[in-house]
Coordinates of C-alpha atoms and ligand atoms in Angstrom, one line a residue:
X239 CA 180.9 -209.7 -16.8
X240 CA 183.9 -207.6 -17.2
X241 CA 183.9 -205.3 -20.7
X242 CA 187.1 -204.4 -21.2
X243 CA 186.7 -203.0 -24.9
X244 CA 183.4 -201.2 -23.9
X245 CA 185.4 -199.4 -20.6
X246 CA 188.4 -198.3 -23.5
X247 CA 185.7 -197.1 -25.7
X248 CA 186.9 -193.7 -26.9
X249 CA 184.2 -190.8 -25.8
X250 CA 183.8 -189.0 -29.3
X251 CA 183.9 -189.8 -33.6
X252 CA 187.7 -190.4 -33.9
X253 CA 189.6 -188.4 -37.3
X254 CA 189.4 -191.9 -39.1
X255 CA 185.6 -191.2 -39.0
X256 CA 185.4 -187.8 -40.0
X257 CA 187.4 -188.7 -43.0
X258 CA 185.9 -191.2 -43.9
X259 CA 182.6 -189.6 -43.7
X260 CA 184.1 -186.7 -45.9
X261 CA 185.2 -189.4 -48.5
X262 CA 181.8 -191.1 -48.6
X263 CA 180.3 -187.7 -49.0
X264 CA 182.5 -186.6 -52.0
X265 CA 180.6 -189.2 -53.7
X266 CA 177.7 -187.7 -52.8
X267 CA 177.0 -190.1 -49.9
X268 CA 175.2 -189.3 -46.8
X269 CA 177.1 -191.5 -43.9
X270 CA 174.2 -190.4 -41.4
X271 CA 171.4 -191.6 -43.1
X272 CA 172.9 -194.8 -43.3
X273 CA 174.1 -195.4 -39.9
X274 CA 170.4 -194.0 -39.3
X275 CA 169.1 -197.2 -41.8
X276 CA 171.8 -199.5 -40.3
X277 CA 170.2 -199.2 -36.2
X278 CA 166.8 -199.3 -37.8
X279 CA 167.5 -203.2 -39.4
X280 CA 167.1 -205.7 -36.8
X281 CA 168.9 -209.1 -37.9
X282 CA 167.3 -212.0 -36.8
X283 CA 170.0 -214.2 -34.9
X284 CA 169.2 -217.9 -35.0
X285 CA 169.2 -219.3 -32.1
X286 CA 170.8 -222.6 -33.6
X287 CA 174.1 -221.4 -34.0
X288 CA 174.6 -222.1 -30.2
X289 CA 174.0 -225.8 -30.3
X290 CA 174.6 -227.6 -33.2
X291 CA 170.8 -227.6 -34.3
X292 CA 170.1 -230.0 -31.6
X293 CA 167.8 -228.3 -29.6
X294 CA 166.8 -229.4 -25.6
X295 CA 163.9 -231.8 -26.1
X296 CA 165.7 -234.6 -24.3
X297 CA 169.3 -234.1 -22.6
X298 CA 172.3 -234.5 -25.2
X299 CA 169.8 -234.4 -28.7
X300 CA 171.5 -234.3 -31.6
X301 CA 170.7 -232.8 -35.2
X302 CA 170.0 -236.1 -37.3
X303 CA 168.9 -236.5 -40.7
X304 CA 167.5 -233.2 -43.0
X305 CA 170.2 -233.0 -45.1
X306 CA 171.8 -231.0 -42.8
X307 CA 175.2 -231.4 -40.8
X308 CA 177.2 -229.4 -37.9
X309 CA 180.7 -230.3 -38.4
X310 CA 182.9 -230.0 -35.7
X311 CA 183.6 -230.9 -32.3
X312 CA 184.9 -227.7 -30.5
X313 CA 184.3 -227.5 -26.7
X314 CA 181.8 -225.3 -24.9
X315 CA 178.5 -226.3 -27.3
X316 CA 175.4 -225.1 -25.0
X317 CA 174.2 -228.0 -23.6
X318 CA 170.8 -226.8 -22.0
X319 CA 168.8 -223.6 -22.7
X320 CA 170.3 -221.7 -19.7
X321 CA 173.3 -222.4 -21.3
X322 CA 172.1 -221.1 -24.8
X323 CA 170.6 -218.0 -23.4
X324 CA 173.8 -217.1 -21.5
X325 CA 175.9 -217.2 -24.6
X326 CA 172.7 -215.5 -26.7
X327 CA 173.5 -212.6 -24.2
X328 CA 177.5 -212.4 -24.8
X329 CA 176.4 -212.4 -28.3
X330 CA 174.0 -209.9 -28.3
X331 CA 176.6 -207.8 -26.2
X332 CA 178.8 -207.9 -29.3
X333 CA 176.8 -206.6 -31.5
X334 CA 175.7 -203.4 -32.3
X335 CA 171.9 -202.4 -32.7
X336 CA 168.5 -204.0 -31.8
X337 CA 168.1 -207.5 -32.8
X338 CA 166.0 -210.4 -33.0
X339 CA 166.2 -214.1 -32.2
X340 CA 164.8 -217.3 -34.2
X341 CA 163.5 -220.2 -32.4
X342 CA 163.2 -223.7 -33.6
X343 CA 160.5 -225.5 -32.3
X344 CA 163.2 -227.7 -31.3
X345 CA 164.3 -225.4 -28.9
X346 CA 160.5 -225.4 -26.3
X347 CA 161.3 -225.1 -22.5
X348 CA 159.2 -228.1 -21.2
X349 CA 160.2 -227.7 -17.9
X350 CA 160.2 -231.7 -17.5
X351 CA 156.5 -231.9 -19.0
X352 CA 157.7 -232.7 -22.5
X353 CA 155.2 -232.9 -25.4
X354 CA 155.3 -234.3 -29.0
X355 CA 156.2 -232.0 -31.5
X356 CA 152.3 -231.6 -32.8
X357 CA 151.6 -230.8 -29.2
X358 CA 153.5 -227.7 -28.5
X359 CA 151.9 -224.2 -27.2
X360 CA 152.8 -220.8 -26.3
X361 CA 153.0 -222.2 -23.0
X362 CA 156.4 -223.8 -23.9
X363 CA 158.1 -220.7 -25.1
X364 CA 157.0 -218.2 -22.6
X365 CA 160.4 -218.6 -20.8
X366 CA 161.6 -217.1 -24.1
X367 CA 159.5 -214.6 -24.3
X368 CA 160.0 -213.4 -20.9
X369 CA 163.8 -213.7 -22.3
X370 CA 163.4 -211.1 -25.0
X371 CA 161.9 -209.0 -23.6
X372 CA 164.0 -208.9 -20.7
X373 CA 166.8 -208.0 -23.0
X374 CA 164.4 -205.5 -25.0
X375 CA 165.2 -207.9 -28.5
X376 CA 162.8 -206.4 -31.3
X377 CA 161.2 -209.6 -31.7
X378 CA 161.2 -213.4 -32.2
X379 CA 160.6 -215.5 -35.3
X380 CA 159.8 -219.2 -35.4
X381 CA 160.7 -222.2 -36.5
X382 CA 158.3 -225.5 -37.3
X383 CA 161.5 -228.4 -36.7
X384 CA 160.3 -230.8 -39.1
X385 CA 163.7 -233.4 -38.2
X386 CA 165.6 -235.0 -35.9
X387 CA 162.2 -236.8 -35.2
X388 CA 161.4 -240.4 -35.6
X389 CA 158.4 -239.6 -37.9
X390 CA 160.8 -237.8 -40.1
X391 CA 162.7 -240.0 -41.2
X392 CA 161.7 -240.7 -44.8
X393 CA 159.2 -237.4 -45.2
X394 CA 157.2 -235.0 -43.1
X395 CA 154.5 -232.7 -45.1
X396 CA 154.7 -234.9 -48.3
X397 CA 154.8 -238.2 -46.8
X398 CA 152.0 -240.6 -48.3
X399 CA 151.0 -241.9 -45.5
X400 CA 148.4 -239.4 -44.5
X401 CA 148.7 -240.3 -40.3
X402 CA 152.4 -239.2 -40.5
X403 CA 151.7 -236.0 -42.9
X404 CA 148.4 -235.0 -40.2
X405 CA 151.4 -235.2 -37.5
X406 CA 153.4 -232.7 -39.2
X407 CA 150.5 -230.4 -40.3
X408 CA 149.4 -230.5 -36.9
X409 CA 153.3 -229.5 -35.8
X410 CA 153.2 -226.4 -38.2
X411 CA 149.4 -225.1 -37.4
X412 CA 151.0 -225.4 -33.6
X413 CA 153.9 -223.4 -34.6
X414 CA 152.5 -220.6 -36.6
X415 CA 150.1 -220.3 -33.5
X416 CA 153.1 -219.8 -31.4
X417 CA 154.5 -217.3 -34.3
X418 CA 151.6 -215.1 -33.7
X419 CA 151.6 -215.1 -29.8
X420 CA 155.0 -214.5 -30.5
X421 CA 154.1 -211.4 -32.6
X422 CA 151.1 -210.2 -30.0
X423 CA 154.0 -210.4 -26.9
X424 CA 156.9 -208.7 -28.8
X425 CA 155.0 -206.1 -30.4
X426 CA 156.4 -206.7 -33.6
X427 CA 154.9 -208.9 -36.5
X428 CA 156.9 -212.9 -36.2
X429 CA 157.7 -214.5 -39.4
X430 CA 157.3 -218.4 -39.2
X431 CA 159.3 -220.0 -41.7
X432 CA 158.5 -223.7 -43.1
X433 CA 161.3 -226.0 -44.4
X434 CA 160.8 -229.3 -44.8
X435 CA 163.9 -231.9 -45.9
X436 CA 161.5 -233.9 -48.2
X437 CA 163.5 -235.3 -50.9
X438 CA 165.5 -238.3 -52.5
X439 CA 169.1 -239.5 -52.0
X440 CA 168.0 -241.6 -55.6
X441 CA 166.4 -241.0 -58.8
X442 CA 162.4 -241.1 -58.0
X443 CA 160.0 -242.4 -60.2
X444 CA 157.2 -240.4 -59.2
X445 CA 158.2 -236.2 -58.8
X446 CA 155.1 -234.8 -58.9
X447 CA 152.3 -237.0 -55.9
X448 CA 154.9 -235.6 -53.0
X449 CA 154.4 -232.1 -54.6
X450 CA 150.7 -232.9 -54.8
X451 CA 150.6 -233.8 -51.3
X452 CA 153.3 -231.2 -50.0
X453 CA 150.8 -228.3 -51.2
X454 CA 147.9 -230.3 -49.8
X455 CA 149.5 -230.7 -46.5
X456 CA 150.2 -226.6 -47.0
X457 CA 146.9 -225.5 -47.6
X458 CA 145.9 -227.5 -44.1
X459 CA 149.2 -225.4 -42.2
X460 CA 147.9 -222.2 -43.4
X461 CA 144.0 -222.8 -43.2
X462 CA 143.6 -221.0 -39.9
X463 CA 143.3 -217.2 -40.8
X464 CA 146.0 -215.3 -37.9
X465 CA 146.2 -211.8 -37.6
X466 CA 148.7 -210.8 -40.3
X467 CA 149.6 -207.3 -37.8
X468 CA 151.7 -210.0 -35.6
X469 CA 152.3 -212.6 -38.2
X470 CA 153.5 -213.4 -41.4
X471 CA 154.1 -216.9 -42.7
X472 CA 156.7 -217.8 -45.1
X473 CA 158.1 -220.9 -47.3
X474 CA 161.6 -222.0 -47.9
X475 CA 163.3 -223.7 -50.5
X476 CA 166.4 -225.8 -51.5
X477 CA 167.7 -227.6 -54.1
X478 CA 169.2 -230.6 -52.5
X479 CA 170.6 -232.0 -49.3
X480 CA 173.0 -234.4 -48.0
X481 CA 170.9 -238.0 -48.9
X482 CA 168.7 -235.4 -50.5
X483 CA 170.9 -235.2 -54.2
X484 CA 168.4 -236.6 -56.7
X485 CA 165.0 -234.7 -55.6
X486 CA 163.9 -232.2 -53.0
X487 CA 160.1 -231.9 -53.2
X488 CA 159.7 -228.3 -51.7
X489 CA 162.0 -227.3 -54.5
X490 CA 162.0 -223.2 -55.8
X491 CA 159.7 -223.5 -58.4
X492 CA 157.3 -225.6 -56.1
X493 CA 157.7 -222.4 -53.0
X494 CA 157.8 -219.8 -55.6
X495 CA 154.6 -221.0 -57.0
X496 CA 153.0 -221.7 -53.8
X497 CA 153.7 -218.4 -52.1
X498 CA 152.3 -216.9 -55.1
X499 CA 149.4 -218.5 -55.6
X500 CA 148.6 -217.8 -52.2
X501 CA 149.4 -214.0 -52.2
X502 CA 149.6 -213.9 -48.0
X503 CA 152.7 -215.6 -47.8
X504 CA 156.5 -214.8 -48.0
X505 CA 158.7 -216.4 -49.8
X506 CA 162.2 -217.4 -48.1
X507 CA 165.6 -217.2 -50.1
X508 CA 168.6 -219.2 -48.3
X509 CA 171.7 -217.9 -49.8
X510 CA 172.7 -221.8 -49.5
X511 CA 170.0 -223.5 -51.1
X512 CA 170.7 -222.5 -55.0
X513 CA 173.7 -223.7 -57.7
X514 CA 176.9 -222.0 -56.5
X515 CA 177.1 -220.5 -59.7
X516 CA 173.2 -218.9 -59.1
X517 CA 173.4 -215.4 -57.3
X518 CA 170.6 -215.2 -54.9
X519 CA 171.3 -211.4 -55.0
X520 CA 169.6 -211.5 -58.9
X521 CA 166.4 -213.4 -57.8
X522 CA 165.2 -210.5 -54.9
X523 CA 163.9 -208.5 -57.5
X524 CA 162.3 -211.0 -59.1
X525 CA 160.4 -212.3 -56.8
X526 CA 159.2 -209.2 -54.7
X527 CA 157.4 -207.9 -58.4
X528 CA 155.1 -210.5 -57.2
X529 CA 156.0 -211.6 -53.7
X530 CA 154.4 -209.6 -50.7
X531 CA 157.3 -210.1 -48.8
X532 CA 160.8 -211.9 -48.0
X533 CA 162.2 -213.8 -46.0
X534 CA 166.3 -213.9 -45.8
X535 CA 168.3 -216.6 -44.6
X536 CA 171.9 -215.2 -44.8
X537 CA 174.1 -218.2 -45.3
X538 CA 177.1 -218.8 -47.1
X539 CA 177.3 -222.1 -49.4
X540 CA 180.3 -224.2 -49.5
X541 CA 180.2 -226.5 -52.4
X542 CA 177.5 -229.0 -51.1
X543 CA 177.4 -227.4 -47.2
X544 CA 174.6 -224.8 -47.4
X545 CA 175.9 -223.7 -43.9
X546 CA 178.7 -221.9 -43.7
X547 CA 179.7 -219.1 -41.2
X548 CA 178.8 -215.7 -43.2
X549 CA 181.0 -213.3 -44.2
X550 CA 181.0 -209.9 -45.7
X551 CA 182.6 -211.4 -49.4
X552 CA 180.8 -210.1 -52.8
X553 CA 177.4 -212.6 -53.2
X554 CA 176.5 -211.6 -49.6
X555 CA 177.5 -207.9 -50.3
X556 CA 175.2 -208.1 -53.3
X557 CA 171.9 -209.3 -51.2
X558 CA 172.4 -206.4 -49.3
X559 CA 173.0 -204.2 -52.3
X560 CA 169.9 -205.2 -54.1
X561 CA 167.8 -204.7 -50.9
X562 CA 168.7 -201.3 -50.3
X563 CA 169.1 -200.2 -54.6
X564 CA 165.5 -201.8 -55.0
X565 CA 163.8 -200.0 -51.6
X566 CA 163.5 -203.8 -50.7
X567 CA 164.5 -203.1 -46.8
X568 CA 160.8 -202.6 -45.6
X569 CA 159.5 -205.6 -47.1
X570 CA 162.2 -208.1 -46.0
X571 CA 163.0 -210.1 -42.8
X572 CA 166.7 -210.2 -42.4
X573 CA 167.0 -213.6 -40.6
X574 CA 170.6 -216.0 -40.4
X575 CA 170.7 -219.4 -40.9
X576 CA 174.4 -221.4 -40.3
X577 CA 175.9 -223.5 -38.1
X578 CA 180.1 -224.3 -37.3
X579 CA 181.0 -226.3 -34.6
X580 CA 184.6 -226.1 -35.8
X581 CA 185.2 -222.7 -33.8
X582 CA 184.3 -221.2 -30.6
X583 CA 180.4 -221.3 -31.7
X584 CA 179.7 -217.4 -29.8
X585 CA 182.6 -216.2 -32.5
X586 CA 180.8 -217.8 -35.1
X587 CA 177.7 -216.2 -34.1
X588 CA 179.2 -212.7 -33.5
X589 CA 181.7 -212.5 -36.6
X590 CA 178.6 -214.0 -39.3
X591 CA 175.7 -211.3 -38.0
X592 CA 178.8 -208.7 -37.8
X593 CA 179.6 -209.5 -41.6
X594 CA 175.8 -209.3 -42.4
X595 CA 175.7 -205.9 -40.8
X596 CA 178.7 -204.9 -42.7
X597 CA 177.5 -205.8 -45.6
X598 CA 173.9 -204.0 -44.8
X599 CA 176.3 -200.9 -44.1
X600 CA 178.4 -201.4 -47.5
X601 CA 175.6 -201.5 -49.2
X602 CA 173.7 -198.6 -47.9
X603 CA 176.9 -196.1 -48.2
X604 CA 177.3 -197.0 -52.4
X605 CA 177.1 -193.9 -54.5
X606 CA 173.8 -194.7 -55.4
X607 CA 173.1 -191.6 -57.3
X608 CA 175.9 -190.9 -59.0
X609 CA 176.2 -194.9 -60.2
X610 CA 172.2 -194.0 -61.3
X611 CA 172.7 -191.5 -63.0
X612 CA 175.9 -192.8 -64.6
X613 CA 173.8 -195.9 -65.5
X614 CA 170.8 -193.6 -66.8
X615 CA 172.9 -191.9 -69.1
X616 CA 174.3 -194.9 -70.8
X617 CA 178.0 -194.4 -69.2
X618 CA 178.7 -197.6 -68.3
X619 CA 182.3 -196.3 -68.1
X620 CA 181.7 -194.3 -65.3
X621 CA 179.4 -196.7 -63.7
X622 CA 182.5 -199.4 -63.8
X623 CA 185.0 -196.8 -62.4
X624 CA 182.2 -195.4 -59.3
X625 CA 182.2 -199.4 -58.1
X626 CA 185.7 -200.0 -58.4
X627 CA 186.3 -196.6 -56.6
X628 CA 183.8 -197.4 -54.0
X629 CA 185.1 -201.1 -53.2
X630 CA 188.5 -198.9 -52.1
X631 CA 186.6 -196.4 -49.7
X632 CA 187.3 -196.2 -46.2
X633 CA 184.4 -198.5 -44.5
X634 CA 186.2 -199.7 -41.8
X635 CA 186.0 -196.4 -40.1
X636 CA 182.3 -196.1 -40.5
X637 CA 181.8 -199.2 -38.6
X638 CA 183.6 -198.8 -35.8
X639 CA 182.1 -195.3 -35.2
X640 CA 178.7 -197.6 -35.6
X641 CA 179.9 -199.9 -33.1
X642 CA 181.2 -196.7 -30.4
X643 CA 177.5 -195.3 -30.7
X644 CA 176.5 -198.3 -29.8
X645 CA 178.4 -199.3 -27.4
X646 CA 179.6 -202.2 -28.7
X647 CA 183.6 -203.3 -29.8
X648 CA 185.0 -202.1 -32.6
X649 CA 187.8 -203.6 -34.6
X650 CA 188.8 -207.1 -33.0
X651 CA 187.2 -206.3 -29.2
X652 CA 184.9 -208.5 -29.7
X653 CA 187.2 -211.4 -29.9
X654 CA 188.9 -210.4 -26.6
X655 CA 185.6 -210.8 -24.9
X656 CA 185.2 -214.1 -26.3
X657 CA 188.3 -215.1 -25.4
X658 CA 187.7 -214.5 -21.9
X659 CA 184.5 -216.3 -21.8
X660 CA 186.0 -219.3 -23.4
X661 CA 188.1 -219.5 -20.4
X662 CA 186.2 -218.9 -17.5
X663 CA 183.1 -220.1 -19.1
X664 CA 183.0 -222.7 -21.9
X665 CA 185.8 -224.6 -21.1
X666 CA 183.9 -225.4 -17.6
X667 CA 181.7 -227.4 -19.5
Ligands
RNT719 C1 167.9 -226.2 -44.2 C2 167.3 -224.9 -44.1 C3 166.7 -224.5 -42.8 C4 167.6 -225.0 -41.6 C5 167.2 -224.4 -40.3 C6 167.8 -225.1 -39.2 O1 168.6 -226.4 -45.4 O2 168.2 -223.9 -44.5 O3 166.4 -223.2 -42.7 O4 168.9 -224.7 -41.8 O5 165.8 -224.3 -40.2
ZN720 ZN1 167.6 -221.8 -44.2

């Protein structure tokens, strides 16, 4: 494909950058060191995004029940995983650094031998893998797709009928065995994330059996012992759904607890999944003084939609911020999780994991030591005056010199490219 932005790609730093870089470092912030941290954080881009959450088990699925809704009907939705993977690769183009994707188990290449979903194998993802690392991604994650299913319908993992809950724990044993070859391929370790939509449109009578039977059914999924150097398992939690308002069973208390007890297992925090008037930002240090590890889903909640298309606004400025003031980077996975079919889906993609890098980068060029030692010395004058002065510093340049060293488009290029592909691409299908 044709790059016009890359071919106009200036050849050196431009004087926006070496200003910038000189305000930064008046504040005693190191601009290389954090372009050096930026490359080094993969975000992992879920694969999702592309399709609606539907997913190419049979021609023209369709994301249905969960809790969870794509809105929109813009044209051009990938409509087979050929499809997918060619606008993965425009996306990927876009954006600057290494990245990884996230599968849903939804998203198997059965190459007309399809299997249930407590059937599937490496075997059905090794088109993927061949995939990424094709395009040298850093790694894959995975998804257990416990809806859009008939034997979802009412419950998965917490179901009391013990046939339908051995049919999901058999579908998330197959997956986190599909994690791990995952891992053992890429060559880096796979986080495989559970969420279940177990829950209540009504008042239950009975909270606490599903719960009972939810950690059950856990125990089972995690029984078998996988090599932790490729594979990490982690839980996620929510507070309610769409039909889901009265009672979700796999609630935060429930994951916190569980992931806890367990001490193996990473807790997942979905910037959609809390009260809008909770910050997720203020729960990362909470839960990694006890938490091995976290997983990120990078959303952006919308009243009652968990799922909107991230952007680089304060709460998601403020994950980042904790993760790089607390020396959290290391022990988190970065991973996205939204979906708009309202707008050209490959701009959705691209603008949301360019927001979450933005914010990565905001973050990482804060006047940490000053605003420290500010703080340490009880001059909360001076700490209030260093964040107001560093919301007005010049990051725009910064990023676009990230985006020329990597060969990516700065500024709106991105969008051109897009544009393009809309035309001679999308709108063919
Ligand atoms: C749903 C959860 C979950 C899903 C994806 C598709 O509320 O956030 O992570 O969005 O797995
Ligand atoms: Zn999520």
């Amino acid at each position: 494909m044709s790059s016009p932005a890359r071919s106009k790609k200036p050849a050196s730093a431009s004087a926006a950058f070496a200003a910038a870089r000189d305000a930064y470092a008046a504040l005693g912030v190191d601009v290389e060191a954090a372009l050096a941290t930026l490359a080094a954080t993969p975000i992992s881009l879920h694969c999702w995004q592309g399709d609606d959450v539907g997913g190419f088990e049979k021609a023209d699925a369709t994301l249905s029940g969960g809790g969870i809704q794509a809105t929109g009907n813009y044209p051009g939705k990938a409509r087979t995983l050929d499809q997918l993977r060619q606008d993965l690769d425009l996306v990927l183009k876009l954006l600057p650094g290494r990245h990884r994707l996230h599968l849903h188990a939804i998203y198997a290449d059965f190459a007309g031998k399809p299997v249930d979903r407590d059937a599937i194998e490496p075997k059905h993802f090794a088109s993927w893998v061949d995939w990424a690392q094709d395009r040298k991604l850093h790694g894959l994650d995975f998804n257990p797709s416990n809806f859009s299913h008939p034997k979802s319908a009412e419950a998965t993992l917490s179901h009391p009928d013990k046939a339908i809950r051995d049919f999901w724990i058999a579908h998330c044993a197959a997956s986190r065995r599909i994690g791990a070859h995952f891992g053992k391929k890429m060559g880096t370790r796979t986080v495989t994330n559970v969420w279940i939509p177990d829950g209540s449109k009504d008042t239950p009578f009975d909270r606490a059996a599903p719960r009972a039977r939810l950690a059950d059914s856990l125990d089972q999924v995690f029984a078998e012992k996988l090599n932790a150097k490729h594979h990490l398992d982690a839980v996620e939690s929510k507070l309610f759904g769409i039909g889901a308002e009265s009672y979700t069973v796999g609630s935060h208390e429930f994951y916190l607890g569980y992931a806890l007890k367990r001490g193996d297992v990473a807790y997942c925090l979905d910037a959609g999944h809390f009260h809008p008037t909770e910050s997720l930002a203020d729960k990362i240090s909470s839960v990694l003084q006890f938490a091995p590890a976290l997983l990120l889903h990078v959303s952006r909640g919308v009243r009652w939609d968990s799922d909107h298309v991230v952007t680089a606004d304060d709460p998601t400025r403020a994950i980042f911020e904790e993760l790089v003031r607390g020396g959290f980077l290391g022990r988190t996975a970065i991973g996205l999780d939204y979906f708009d079919a309202s707008i050209n889906r490959i701009a959705a993609w691209v603008i949301g994991t360019r927001a979450a890098q933005k914010s990565l980068l905001s973050a990482l060029l804060e006047p940490a030591a000053q605003l420290r030692a500010a703080e340490k010395s009880g001059n909360h004058a001076l700490r209030l005056a260093l964040f107001e002065e560093s919301r007005a510093l010049p990051l725009g340049p910064i990023w676009d010199e990230f985006c020329r060293r990597h060969e990516t488009p700065a500024g709106l290029g991105f969008m051109t490219e897009i544009a393009a592909y809309e035309k001679t691409v999308l709108a063919k299908r």
